[in-house]
Short mmCIF file of C-alpha atoms in Angstrom, two decimals:
data_model
loop_
_atom_site.label_atom_id
_atom_site.label_comp_id
_atom_site.label_asym_id
_atom_site.label_seq_id
_atom_site.Cartn_x
_atom_site.Cartn_y
_atom_site.Cartn_z
CA MET C 177 -57.41 63.03 69.75
CA THR C 178 -53.42 64.12 69.54
CA ASP C 179 -49.92 62.62 69.55
CA LYS C 180 -48.22 63.14 72.28
CA VAL C 181 -44.02 63.21 70.86
CA THR C 182 -41.48 61.72 73.35
CA ARG C 183 -37.81 60.73 73.20
CA LYS C 184 -39.05 56.89 73.39
CA SER C 185 -40.64 57.27 70.28
CA SER C 186 -37.94 59.57 68.64
CA PRO C 187 -35.45 57.77 66.77
CA PRO C 188 -31.50 57.81 68.39
CA ILE C 189 -28.22 59.65 68.30
CA LYS C 190 -26.69 55.89 68.07
CA VAL C 191 -22.41 57.02 69.50
CA TYR C 192 -19.97 53.89 69.15
CA CYS C 193 -17.33 54.11 71.75
CA LEU C 194 -14.57 51.94 72.90
CA PRO C 195 -15.58 49.85 75.90
CA SER C 196 -12.96 52.33 77.53
CA GLU C 197 -14.63 55.45 76.51
CA LYS C 198 -18.04 53.95 77.35
CA ARG C 199 -16.68 53.13 80.93
CA SER C 200 -15.56 56.85 81.51
CA ILE C 201 -18.81 58.47 80.29
CA GLU C 202 -20.60 56.34 82.02
CA LEU C 203 -18.38 57.36 85.74
CA GLN C 204 -19.05 61.22 84.76
CA ALA C 205 -22.71 60.67 84.48
CA LYS C 206 -22.43 58.83 87.76
CA LYS C 207 -20.59 62.22 89.57
CA ALA C 208 -22.86 64.54 88.52
CA GLY C 209 -25.70 61.93 89.24
CA LEU C 210 -27.51 61.20 86.19
CA SER C 211 -28.51 58.04 83.35
CA ALA C 212 -25.72 58.22 80.34
CA ALA C 213 -28.53 59.93 78.17
CA LYS C 214 -29.50 62.56 80.45
CA TYR C 215 -25.82 62.82 80.66
CA LEU C 216 -25.16 62.80 76.87
CA ARG C 217 -28.32 64.65 76.07
CA ASP C 218 -27.14 67.41 78.48
CA VAL C 219 -24.02 67.32 77.33
CA GLY C 220 -24.62 67.42 73.29
CA GLN C 221 -27.08 70.58 73.99
CA GLY C 222 -24.21 72.91 75.98
CA TYR C 223 -25.46 73.05 78.96
CA LEU C 224 -22.71 73.24 81.85
CA ILE C 225 -22.35 69.89 83.95
CA THR C 226 -21.87 69.46 87.68
CA SER C 227 -21.79 66.79 90.24
CA VAL C 228 -23.11 66.11 93.09
CA VAL C 229 -22.00 66.89 96.36
CA ASP C 230 -22.35 64.44 99.10
CA PHE C 231 -23.32 66.58 101.37
CA ARG C 232 -23.61 63.46 104.23
CA ALA C 233 -20.02 63.97 104.06
CA VAL C 234 -20.65 68.31 104.41
CA ARG C 235 -22.33 67.26 106.94
CA GLU C 236 -19.75 65.14 108.90
CA LEU C 237 -17.36 68.17 108.90
CA ALA C 238 -19.92 70.63 109.76
CA ARG C 239 -20.55 67.55 112.56
CA ILE C 240 -16.21 67.81 113.37
CA ASN C 241 -16.04 71.41 113.01
CA GLY C 242 -18.71 71.50 115.88
CA ASP C 243 -16.50 69.16 118.24
CA LEU C 244 -13.49 71.46 117.91
CA GLY C 245 -15.50 74.53 118.43
CA ARG C 246 -17.01 72.11 121.75
CA LEU C 247 -13.59 70.58 122.50
CA GLY C 248 -11.93 74.15 122.75
CA GLY C 249 -14.47 76.09 125.07
CA LEU C 250 -14.25 72.23 127.27
CA LEU C 251 -10.25 73.65 127.76
CA LYS C 252 -10.31 76.66 128.11
CA LEU C 253 -12.79 76.02 131.44
CA TRP C 254 -11.24 73.46 132.07
CA LEU C 255 -7.88 74.51 132.40
CA SER C 256 -8.54 78.46 134.09
CA ASN C 257 -9.93 75.40 136.74
CA ASP C 258 -8.63 73.10 137.26
CA ALA C 259 -5.46 72.59 139.69
CA ARG C 260 -3.68 69.60 138.22
CA THR C 261 -2.61 72.05 135.52
CA ALA C 262 -1.58 74.49 137.43
CA HIS C 263 2.36 73.69 135.98
CA PHE C 264 1.24 75.03 132.10
CA ASP C 265 2.06 77.77 130.84
CA HIS C 266 -0.23 80.56 129.08
CA ALA C 267 2.54 79.98 125.71
CA THR C 268 0.78 75.53 126.09
CA LEU C 269 -2.94 76.68 126.90
CA ARG C 270 -2.45 79.79 123.97
CA ALA C 271 -0.82 77.06 121.43
CA VAL C 272 -3.19 74.40 122.12
CA LEU C 273 -6.37 76.59 121.84
CA ASN C 274 -4.02 78.71 118.08
CA MET C 275 -3.79 75.31 116.88
CA VAL C 276 -8.25 73.71 117.65
CA GLU C 277 -8.93 77.59 115.78
CA GLU C 278 -6.67 76.69 112.74
CA ASN C 279 -8.52 72.88 112.31
CA GLN C 280 -11.78 74.47 112.43
CA LEU C 281 -10.83 77.14 109.72
CA GLU C 282 -9.19 73.89 107.97
CA LEU C 283 -12.22 71.88 108.40
CA SER C 284 -14.99 74.75 107.17
CA LEU C 285 -12.20 75.97 104.47
CA ALA C 286 -12.94 72.39 103.29
CA MET C 287 -16.03 72.23 103.90
CA ALA C 288 -16.71 74.94 101.32
CA ASN C 289 -14.53 73.50 98.79
CA LEU C 290 -16.94 70.53 98.82
CA VAL C 291 -19.48 72.85 98.43
CA SER C 292 -18.17 74.98 95.72
CA PRO C 293 -15.51 72.84 94.37
CA HIS C 294 -14.20 77.03 92.14
CA GLY C 295 -12.61 77.96 95.11
CA THR C 296 -15.59 80.59 95.39
CA LEU C 297 -17.56 80.49 98.20
CA ALA C 298 -13.57 79.16 100.62
CA ALA C 299 -12.99 82.51 99.20
CA LYS C 300 -15.47 84.32 100.82
CA PHE C 301 -15.45 82.06 103.62
CA SER C 302 -11.93 83.07 104.34
CA LYS C 303 -11.98 86.87 104.12
CA ALA C 304 -15.11 86.73 106.44
CA ARG C 305 -12.64 84.73 109.27
CA ARG C 306 -9.66 87.04 108.92
#
């Protein structure tokens, strides 16, 4: 029978730090979705640490973006078929629709930045929307 080498059976590396440093390390580990030990092990071996994205926030932003799109469509329909809006001029209607489109783009860019914090995805998305 061969004894398997595990982390628990290996000697630990002790790191002395101040309480504030410990809190900072634990906070960084939490942002990355890792335990403090895994975080320090990965950093010590030169791995790039990436944070965990809150995909619920991304889903919520996508929902809002879809709502804005539906609002724009309903607004176009309502304003073109309703006699009560006959006094609105075309400039007002276009301004409202432009604001909806600007908000959609802003939300889309925010989603891209949330998923890709370095802006590479946002830059690609912005170019595609032009």
